[in-house]
Short mmCIF file of C-alpha atoms in Angstrom, two decimals:
data_model
loop_
_atom_site.label_atom_id
_atom_site.label_comp_id
_atom_site.label_asym_id
_atom_site.label_seq_id
_atom_site.Cartn_x
_atom_site.Cartn_y
_atom_site.Cartn_z
CA MET A 1 -0.07 0.12 -0.14
CA LYS A 2 2.88 2.45 0.92
CA VAL A 3 4.58 1.79 -2.51
CA ARG A 4 1.24 2.48 -4.51
CA HIS A 5 1.07 5.75 -2.43
CA LEU A 6 4.39 6.90 -3.36
CA LEU A 7 3.70 5.93 -7.09
CA LEU A 8 0.50 8.04 -6.95
CA LEU A 9 2.34 11.04 -5.49
CA ALA A 10 5.04 10.73 -8.14
CA LEU A 11 2.66 10.49 -11.14
CA THR A 12 0.61 13.53 -9.74
CA ALA A 13 3.77 15.54 -9.41
CA SER A 14 4.87 14.89 -12.94
CA CYS A 15 1.44 15.77 -14.59
CA SER A 16 1.42 19.14 -12.75
CA GLY A 17 4.51 19.94 -14.59
CA GLN A 18 6.96 20.27 -11.58
CA ILE A 19 9.04 17.30 -12.44
CA GLY A 20 10.80 17.49 -15.85
CA SER A 21 8.06 18.67 -18.26
CA PRO A 22 6.31 21.84 -19.07
CA SER A 23 2.86 22.71 -17.76
CA VAL A 24 0.25 20.34 -19.71
CA SER A 25 -3.54 21.02 -20.12
CA GLY A 26 -4.62 17.58 -19.70
CA ASP A 27 -6.97 16.74 -22.59
CA ALA A 28 -6.07 19.87 -24.60
CA GLY A 29 -2.57 18.74 -25.28
CA TRP A 30 -1.10 22.26 -25.44
CA ARG A 31 1.89 23.39 -23.15
CA THR A 32 3.06 26.29 -21.23
CA TYR A 33 6.81 26.91 -21.53
CA TYR A 34 8.66 29.54 -19.42
CA VAL A 35 11.85 31.44 -20.30
CA ALA A 36 14.27 33.45 -17.92
CA PRO A 37 17.77 34.78 -18.07
CA THR A 38 18.88 32.40 -15.41
CA GLY A 39 17.47 29.40 -17.22
CA SER A 40 19.23 26.91 -19.60
CA ASP A 41 18.07 25.79 -23.10
CA SER A 42 18.81 22.18 -21.89
CA ASN A 43 16.16 22.64 -19.36
CA PRO A 44 12.62 21.19 -19.93
CA GLY A 45 10.98 24.82 -19.90
CA THR A 46 9.20 24.46 -16.71
CA LEU A 47 8.54 27.26 -14.10
CA PRO A 48 11.23 26.10 -12.00
CA ARG A 49 13.68 25.02 -14.73
CA PRO A 50 13.09 27.49 -17.56
CA PHE A 51 14.61 27.93 -20.91
CA GLN A 52 17.10 30.58 -21.44
CA THR A 53 16.29 31.83 -24.74
CA ILE A 54 12.98 32.84 -26.43
CA GLN A 55 13.89 31.58 -29.59
CA HIS A 56 14.64 28.21 -28.22
CA ALA A 57 11.06 28.18 -26.78
CA LEU A 58 9.56 29.22 -30.14
CA ASP A 59 11.46 26.22 -31.74
CA VAL A 60 9.63 23.91 -29.51
CA ALA A 61 6.20 25.33 -29.15
CA VAL A 62 4.79 24.20 -32.29
CA VAL A 63 1.61 22.48 -31.01
CA PRO A 64 -1.61 24.78 -31.50
CA GLY A 65 -2.50 26.34 -28.08
CA ASP A 66 1.22 26.24 -27.10
CA ARG A 67 2.08 29.06 -24.66
CA ILE A 68 5.44 30.85 -23.93
CA GLU A 69 5.60 33.20 -20.86
CA VAL A 70 8.88 35.13 -20.49
CA ARG A 71 10.44 36.37 -17.32
CA SER A 72 11.94 39.94 -16.77
CA GLY A 73 15.20 40.39 -18.42
CA THR A 74 17.10 41.28 -21.61
CA TYR A 75 16.74 38.80 -24.36
CA ASP A 76 18.50 38.32 -27.85
CA ALA A 77 16.51 39.57 -30.99
CA GLY A 78 15.99 38.01 -34.24
CA LEU A 79 13.02 35.86 -33.20
CA THR A 80 10.87 33.89 -35.79
CA PHE A 81 7.87 31.70 -35.32
CA ARG A 82 8.24 28.11 -36.27
CA ALA A 83 4.56 27.13 -36.63
CA SER A 84 1.08 28.55 -36.76
CA GLY A 85 -1.73 27.91 -34.17
CA THR A 86 -5.53 27.45 -34.86
CA ARG A 87 -8.27 29.94 -34.24
CA GLU A 88 -9.18 28.03 -31.10
CA LYS A 89 -5.75 27.46 -30.12
CA PRO A 90 -3.27 30.17 -30.98
CA ILE A 91 0.43 30.04 -30.28
CA VAL A 92 1.16 32.72 -27.68
CA LEU A 93 4.41 34.54 -26.87
CA GLN A 94 3.76 36.77 -23.95
CA ASN A 95 5.19 38.33 -20.75
CA TYR A 96 5.26 36.34 -17.45
CA PRO A 97 2.29 38.04 -15.54
CA GLY A 98 3.54 41.16 -13.63
CA GLU A 99 6.67 41.33 -15.53
CA ARG A 100 8.03 43.17 -18.65
CA PRO A 101 10.82 41.50 -20.55
CA PHE A 102 12.94 43.34 -23.01
CA ILE A 103 13.83 42.10 -26.59
CA SER A 104 17.10 44.22 -27.36
CA GLY A 105 18.28 45.15 -30.74
CA LYS A 106 21.73 45.22 -29.03
CA ARG A 107 21.41 41.49 -28.75
CA GLY A 108 21.96 39.00 -31.55
CA GLY A 109 22.77 41.34 -34.51
CA ALA A 110 19.23 40.97 -36.07
CA GLN A 111 17.65 43.78 -37.94
CA LYS A 112 14.19 42.27 -37.56
CA LEU A 113 13.79 42.04 -33.63
CA VAL A 114 10.50 39.95 -34.04
CA GLU A 115 9.23 38.48 -37.27
CA ILE A 116 6.00 36.62 -38.00
CA PHE A 117 6.25 35.45 -41.51
CA ASN A 118 3.58 33.36 -43.28
CA ARG A 119 2.04 32.26 -40.11
CA SER A 120 -1.73 32.54 -38.71
CA HIS A 121 -3.34 32.42 -35.10
CA VAL A 122 -0.38 33.96 -33.36
CA ARG A 123 -0.02 36.48 -30.49
CA VAL A 124 2.55 38.64 -29.14
CA SER A 125 2.12 40.53 -25.97
CA GLY A 126 3.58 42.34 -23.15
CA PHE A 127 7.15 42.89 -24.28
CA GLU A 128 9.61 45.80 -24.56
CA VAL A 129 11.04 45.86 -27.92
CA GLY A 130 13.83 48.38 -29.27
CA ASP A 131 17.20 49.77 -28.97
CA LEU A 132 17.97 49.02 -32.52
CA VAL A 133 20.33 50.88 -34.93
CA ALA A 134 18.66 50.24 -38.28
CA THR A 135 20.84 49.77 -41.13
CA THR A 136 18.18 49.04 -44.14
CA PRO A 137 15.22 50.95 -45.57
CA ALA A 138 12.80 48.25 -45.48
CA GLN A 139 14.07 45.46 -43.59
CA SER A 140 14.96 47.06 -40.06
CA GLY A 141 12.44 47.40 -37.32
CA ALA A 142 11.01 45.92 -34.07
CA ILE A 143 7.85 43.80 -34.98
CA PHE A 144 7.15 42.52 -38.58
CA VAL A 145 4.11 40.54 -39.41
CA ASP A 146 4.66 39.92 -43.15
CA GLY A 147 3.70 37.65 -45.98
CA PHE A 148 0.19 36.01 -45.73
CA GLY A 149 -1.78 34.45 -42.81
CA ASP A 150 -4.73 35.24 -40.57
CA ASP A 151 -5.37 36.16 -36.91
CA VAL A 152 -2.39 37.53 -35.66
CA GLN A 153 -2.34 39.88 -32.69
CA ILE A 154 0.30 42.31 -31.42
CA THR A 155 -0.98 43.85 -28.00
CA ASN A 156 0.37 45.64 -25.13
CA ASN A 157 3.98 46.12 -26.21
CA TYR A 158 6.35 48.96 -25.67
CA VAL A 159 8.39 49.70 -28.68
CA ASP A 160 10.96 52.42 -28.43
CA ASP A 161 14.37 53.72 -29.60
CA VAL A 162 14.68 52.50 -33.31
CA ARG A 163 16.54 54.72 -35.18
CA PRO A 164 18.80 54.66 -38.56
CA ALA A 165 22.61 54.23 -38.23
CA LEU A 166 24.29 57.68 -38.44
CA HIS A 167 24.54 58.75 -42.01
CA LYS A 168 23.05 55.76 -43.13
CA TYR A 169 19.64 55.51 -45.46
CA ALA A 170 17.65 53.41 -43.19
CA ASN A 171 14.10 53.21 -41.57
CA GLY A 172 13.42 52.50 -37.77
CA ARG A 173 10.14 50.86 -38.06
CA ALA A 174 8.14 49.87 -35.00
CA ILE A 175 5.46 47.73 -36.24
CA GLN A 176 5.07 46.72 -39.82
CA VAL A 177 1.99 44.55 -41.21
CA ARG A 178 2.67 43.87 -44.75
CA GLY A 179 0.91 41.46 -46.92
CA TYR A 180 2.88 40.95 -50.02
CA ASP A 181 1.84 37.57 -51.38
CA ARG A 182 -0.19 38.14 -54.73
CA THR A 183 -2.58 35.29 -54.16
CA HIS A 184 -3.00 34.85 -50.38
CA ALA A 185 -3.76 37.91 -48.50
CA LEU A 186 -2.79 38.73 -44.88
CA THR A 187 -5.95 39.16 -42.91
CA ASN A 188 -7.41 39.93 -39.57
CA VAL A 189 -4.30 41.33 -37.80
CA LEU A 190 -5.01 43.15 -34.50
CA VAL A 191 -2.62 45.89 -33.46
CA SER A 192 -3.92 47.11 -30.00
CA GLY A 193 -2.60 48.67 -26.77
CA ASN A 194 0.75 49.33 -28.00
CA VAL A 195 3.09 52.40 -26.96
CA ILE A 196 5.44 53.54 -29.62
CA GLU A 197 8.11 56.32 -29.01
CA ARG A 198 11.41 57.57 -30.12
CA CYS A 199 11.33 55.62 -33.42
CA THR A 200 12.69 57.41 -36.66
CA VAL A 201 11.90 56.80 -40.27
CA GLN A 202 13.38 58.77 -43.15
CA ASP A 203 10.87 57.59 -45.85
CA GLY A 204 9.01 54.77 -44.30
CA ASN A 205 6.46 54.51 -41.54
CA VAL A 206 6.65 53.99 -37.89
CA LEU A 207 3.44 51.87 -37.72
CA GLU A 208 2.48 50.46 -41.03
CA ILE A 209 -0.50 48.48 -42.54
CA SER A 210 0.38 47.85 -46.11
CA GLY A 211 -0.01 45.65 -49.19
CA ASN A 212 -2.39 42.73 -49.68
CA THR A 213 -4.06 42.86 -46.32
CA ALA A 214 -7.77 43.14 -45.22
CA HIS A 215 -9.96 43.18 -42.09
CA ASP A 216 -7.29 44.44 -39.87
CA ARG A 217 -7.86 46.53 -36.58
CA VAL A 218 -5.41 49.32 -35.12
CA LEU A 219 -6.79 50.22 -31.76
CA HIS A 220 -5.96 52.14 -28.70
CA ASN A 221 -2.22 52.69 -29.52
CA ARG A 222 -0.09 55.58 -28.30
CA LEU A 223 2.56 56.85 -30.70
CA SER A 224 4.54 59.72 -29.24
CA ASP A 225 7.79 61.60 -30.03
CA ASN A 226 8.48 59.66 -33.18
CA SER A 227 10.22 61.05 -36.44
CA GLY A 228 8.44 60.83 -39.77
CA ILE A 229 5.17 59.36 -40.70
CA ALA A 230 3.54 57.77 -37.60
CA LEU A 231 0.57 55.65 -38.40
CA ASN A 232 0.13 54.92 -42.22
CA VAL A 233 -2.59 52.65 -43.79
CA THR A 234 -1.05 52.37 -47.42
CA GLY A 235 -1.93 50.62 -50.42
CA GLY A 236 1.74 49.21 -50.78
CA THR A 237 5.31 50.24 -51.02
CA HIS A 238 5.88 48.99 -54.68
CA PRO A 239 3.19 50.83 -56.69
CA PRO A 240 3.50 49.42 -60.23
CA VAL A 241 3.24 45.90 -58.74
CA TYR A 242 0.25 46.65 -56.55
CA THR A 243 -1.23 48.66 -59.42
CA ARG A 244 -0.98 45.72 -61.75
CA TRP A 245 -2.34 43.12 -59.26
CA GLY A 246 -5.02 45.59 -58.33
CA LEU A 247 -4.20 45.05 -54.65
CA GLN A 248 -5.13 47.42 -51.91
CA VAL A 249 -5.26 47.62 -48.05
CA ARG A 250 -9.04 47.27 -47.60
CA ASP A 251 -11.37 46.88 -44.69
CA VAL A 252 -9.49 48.21 -41.99
CA LEU A 253 -10.58 49.98 -38.53
CA VAL A 254 -8.05 52.64 -37.09
CA SER A 255 -9.74 53.72 -33.78
CA GLY A 256 -8.94 54.94 -30.33
CA ASN A 257 -5.51 55.74 -30.95
CA GLN A 258 -3.26 58.63 -29.88
CA VAL A 259 -0.63 60.06 -32.31
CA ASP A 260 1.29 62.98 -31.12
CA SER A 261 4.69 65.00 -31.36
CA SER A 262 5.81 63.40 -34.87
CA ARG A 263 8.77 65.42 -35.99
CA GLY A 264 10.05 66.37 -39.35
CA SER A 265 8.91 68.37 -42.53
CA GLY A 266 6.88 65.25 -43.64
CA ALA A 267 5.66 64.03 -40.32
CA ILE A 268 2.19 63.01 -40.71
CA GLY A 269 0.19 61.72 -37.56
CA LEU A 270 -2.09 59.77 -39.45
CA TYR A 271 -1.98 58.89 -43.11
CA VAL A 272 -4.52 56.96 -45.26
CA GLN A 273 -3.39 56.39 -48.88
CA ALA A 274 -4.22 53.93 -51.87
CA SER A 275 -6.56 52.12 -49.49
CA SER A 276 -10.37 51.27 -49.58
CA LEU A 277 -12.85 50.80 -46.84
CA VAL A 278 -11.16 52.40 -44.23
CA VAL A 279 -12.70 53.84 -41.00
CA VAL A 280 -10.70 56.16 -38.92
CA ARG A 281 -12.71 56.92 -35.74
CA GLY A 282 -12.25 58.23 -32.40
CA ASN A 283 -8.56 59.17 -32.53
CA ARG A 284 -6.47 61.93 -31.20
CA VAL A 285 -3.99 63.47 -33.60
CA THR A 286 -2.17 66.45 -32.15
CA HIS A 287 1.14 68.32 -32.27
CA ASN A 288 2.50 66.83 -35.31
CA ALA A 289 3.57 68.59 -38.74
CA TRP A 290 0.65 67.17 -40.47
CA GLY A 291 -2.45 65.92 -38.84
CA LEU A 292 -4.81 63.29 -40.53
CA TYR A 293 -4.16 63.12 -44.20
CA VAL A 294 -6.22 61.01 -46.80
CA THR A 295 -4.85 60.73 -50.52
CA SER A 296 -3.11 58.49 -52.83
CA GLU A 297 0.32 58.69 -54.18
CA TYR A 298 0.13 55.84 -56.66
CA PRO A 299 -1.06 56.40 -60.29
CA GLY A 300 -4.18 54.70 -61.05
CA VAL A 301 -5.06 53.68 -57.47
CA HIS A 302 -7.43 55.80 -55.77
CA SER A 303 -8.59 55.84 -51.98
CA ARG A 304 -12.13 54.86 -51.93
CA ASN A 305 -14.95 54.72 -49.16
CA VAL A 306 -12.96 56.29 -46.51
CA THR A 307 -14.84 57.21 -43.11
CA ILE A 308 -13.19 59.96 -40.64
CA ALA A 309 -15.48 60.36 -37.67
CA GLY A 310 -15.30 61.53 -34.32
CA ASN A 311 -11.42 62.45 -34.21
CA PHE A 312 -9.76 65.22 -32.48
CA ILE A 313 -7.15 66.70 -34.61
CA SER A 314 -5.39 69.75 -33.01
CA ASP A 315 -2.04 71.98 -33.02
CA ASN A 316 -0.56 70.30 -36.09
CA THR A 317 1.71 72.76 -37.50
CA GLU A 318 1.24 72.32 -41.19
CA ALA A 319 -2.34 71.07 -41.62
CA GLY A 320 -4.92 69.49 -39.52
CA LEU A 321 -7.35 67.39 -41.80
CA LEU A 322 -6.78 66.95 -45.42
CA VAL A 323 -9.04 64.80 -47.80
CA GLY A 324 -7.30 64.56 -51.26
CA SER A 325 -4.13 66.30 -52.61
CA PRO A 326 -3.32 68.77 -55.21
CA PHE A 327 0.19 67.02 -55.38
CA PHE A 328 -0.64 63.35 -56.54
CA PRO A 329 -2.87 62.75 -59.88
CA THR A 330 -5.06 60.36 -58.14
CA THR A 331 -8.31 60.88 -56.25
CA VAL A 332 -10.27 60.30 -53.03
CA LEU A 333 -13.55 58.78 -53.85
CA ASP A 334 -16.57 58.48 -51.67
CA ALA A 335 -15.24 59.84 -48.30
CA ILE A 336 -17.54 60.98 -45.44
CA VAL A 337 -16.07 63.34 -42.55
CA GLU A 338 -18.24 63.80 -39.81
CA ARG A 339 -18.53 64.74 -36.01
CA ASN A 340 -14.58 65.64 -35.93
CA VAL A 341 -13.17 68.45 -33.93
CA VAL A 342 -10.49 70.11 -35.99
CA VAL A 343 -8.79 73.08 -34.06
CA HIS A 344 -5.88 75.13 -34.19
CA ASN A 345 -3.97 73.64 -37.06
CA GLY A 346 -1.85 75.33 -39.71
CA ALA A 347 -0.05 77.76 -37.88
CA PHE A 348 2.90 77.70 -40.16
CA GLU A 349 0.52 79.15 -42.96
CA SER A 350 2.62 77.47 -45.56
CA GLY A 351 -0.29 77.06 -48.00
CA ASN A 352 -0.49 73.17 -47.17
CA GLY A 353 -4.17 73.09 -46.24
CA GLY A 354 -4.42 74.99 -42.96
CA ASN A 355 -7.18 73.76 -40.59
CA PHE A 356 -9.23 71.82 -43.01
CA GLY A 357 -8.74 71.20 -46.77
CA ILE A 358 -10.06 69.31 -49.60
CA GLY A 359 -7.99 68.62 -52.79
CA ARG A 360 -8.41 66.06 -55.64
CA ALA A 361 -11.62 64.24 -54.35
CA ARG A 362 -15.01 63.31 -55.74
CA ARG A 363 -18.25 62.60 -53.75
CA VAL A 364 -16.98 63.88 -50.35
CA THR A 365 -19.51 64.76 -47.50
CA VAL A 366 -18.59 66.99 -44.63
CA ARG A 367 -21.14 67.15 -41.96
CA GLY A 368 -21.35 67.83 -38.12
CA ASN A 369 -17.69 68.93 -37.55
CA ALA A 370 -16.19 71.60 -35.37
CA PHE A 371 -13.61 73.76 -37.19
CA VAL A 372 -11.94 76.12 -35.14
CA ALA A 373 -9.02 78.15 -36.68
CA SER A 374 -5.90 79.53 -34.72
CA ASP A 375 -4.69 83.13 -35.42
CA ASP A 376 -6.03 84.41 -38.76
CA ASN A 377 -5.78 81.21 -40.66
CA VAL A 378 -8.30 79.97 -42.89
CA LEU A 379 -10.95 77.82 -41.40
CA THR A 380 -11.26 75.63 -44.75
CA TYR A 381 -9.49 75.46 -47.85
CA LEU A 382 -11.02 73.74 -50.72
CA GLY A 383 -8.70 73.91 -53.79
CA ALA A 384 -9.33 72.46 -57.33
CA PRO A 385 -9.59 69.87 -58.57
CA TYR A 386 -12.79 68.40 -56.60
CA GLN A 387 -16.17 67.45 -57.61
CA ASP A 388 -19.58 66.78 -55.64
CA VAL A 389 -18.53 68.02 -52.25
CA SER A 390 -21.09 68.80 -49.74
CA LEU A 391 -20.50 70.63 -46.45
CA ASN A 392 -23.37 71.20 -44.10
CA GLU A 393 -24.47 71.12 -40.27
CA ASN A 394 -20.82 72.21 -39.38
CA CYS A 395 -19.72 74.56 -36.61
CA TYR A 396 -17.11 77.26 -37.46
CA ASP A 397 -15.11 79.75 -35.20
CA ASP A 398 -11.73 81.34 -35.02
CA TYR A 399 -9.52 83.11 -32.49
CA ASN A 400 -11.57 86.40 -32.20
CA HIS A 401 -15.05 84.73 -32.61
CA ASP A 402 -16.08 87.17 -35.34
CA ALA A 403 -18.12 85.67 -38.12
CA ALA A 404 -17.56 88.80 -40.17
CA THR A 405 -13.80 88.56 -40.37
CA ALA A 406 -13.40 84.70 -40.65
CA LEU A 407 -11.66 83.52 -43.56
CA PHE A 408 -12.47 80.71 -46.09
CA GLY A 409 -10.93 79.33 -49.02
CA TYR A 410 -13.37 77.74 -51.81
CA ALA A 411 -12.63 76.70 -55.36
CA GLY A 412 -9.52 78.79 -55.47
CA GLN A 413 -11.17 81.94 -54.26
CA SER A 414 -10.70 83.59 -50.73
CA TYR A 415 -13.89 84.92 -48.89
CA LYS A 416 -13.87 87.09 -45.66
CA GLY A 417 -16.92 86.50 -43.51
CA PHE A 418 -19.16 83.32 -42.84
CA SER A 419 -22.04 84.87 -44.88
CA ARG A 420 -20.32 85.88 -47.75
CA TYR A 421 -18.60 82.30 -48.00
CA ARG A 422 -22.11 80.63 -47.73
CA SER A 423 -23.60 82.99 -50.25
CA ALA A 424 -21.06 82.58 -52.80
CA THR A 425 -20.62 78.84 -52.50
CA GLY A 426 -24.10 77.49 -51.74
CA GLN A 427 -22.41 75.28 -49.05
CA ASP A 428 -22.99 75.17 -45.24
CA GLY A 429 -26.51 76.24 -45.25
CA SER A 430 -27.36 74.83 -42.05
CA SER A 431 -23.95 75.40 -40.41
CA VAL A 432 -23.32 77.91 -37.62
CA PHE A 433 -20.61 80.21 -36.53
CA GLY A 434 -19.43 80.43 -32.77
CA ASN A 435 -19.78 78.41 -29.49
CA CYS A 436 -18.36 75.24 -31.14
CA THR A 437 -18.11 72.37 -28.77
CA VAL A 438 -14.43 71.38 -28.40
CA ARG A 439 -13.67 68.46 -26.20
#
């Protein structure tokens, strides 16, 4: 009887993951592995006997449902996922509860610190990732979701200090989601709850959704004190190829993000270009060079069906909210601009759109917004060419709250006074001047 009792205790301890094997969920078959700087890759990856490197854990976590929890410490970069999960059982790489491990660009020599390539049903959450000196324009950065796949989530990470090498043409990307397979799209990617600071791109994007990708969500991220274009939903980075294939970013929700203090002459806070079915809702875009900009740079690829709703856009020096551009030969088609607060933008008065502007666009509805100018800047600037644009039920105000001296630009003409502008253009018949609600 005593022997049987001891045998039962030993079997129970083994199944609980305390002797020799990682934690196992009995009938599910998935495992939880642990990683710590004090561990060893010859260990079994249990909590008391963890692995030492994250990559080794990724090499063995190949069963759908496998989970990796990483303790505090600094780890080598250049991480790649070896396998996909399933929708019900994703493969998860996350921090150990209450701790934040650091994946450092100074460790391992890699230019892509974390890469998820042609994978589906993967989660990455709870890390600090950064301290990288970038040496390439397109293949350097913190977190990459590339190729094709479905249901990848990048959540609650802190990405900071990714910058080009001195005197080097390179981009320090923070998070890149890029579908570049012609026949298989990258779909249902979630980028949520991340904080991104002090990243520098020269002609790239700090947070990018691009290429053949659809049904993505960019939610509740904070981008601050970066250099270059901060958040970009873009049709692709090789326009002739994407035009020929007819591929665009499509069906993307960008909501609840805060984008501020982007530096540089071309620093756009939130950029939507060569994309379709994009909803930009409830974001705060402040203190950048350019605020929120919708256009298309690529010949033959128009931005279509873009909704810009409920955003707060303020104190951007070059321009606040722009729909369409006179600089590119493409058009924004079927856009809705509603319930936004656009205030105190365009202080540099460089002729780049001021507080609110419409350029090359067709079928644009602008309603229920609050437009408040700073100093003596124009409240709105609509420059040719555009067609079928409707403005109504908006509220306008400026720094001296005087409707008679407010400035408007429309179809290449300047108007002084709210009544004169409405009479000459036939726009904003039910709009008001003064006492705008600015949150």
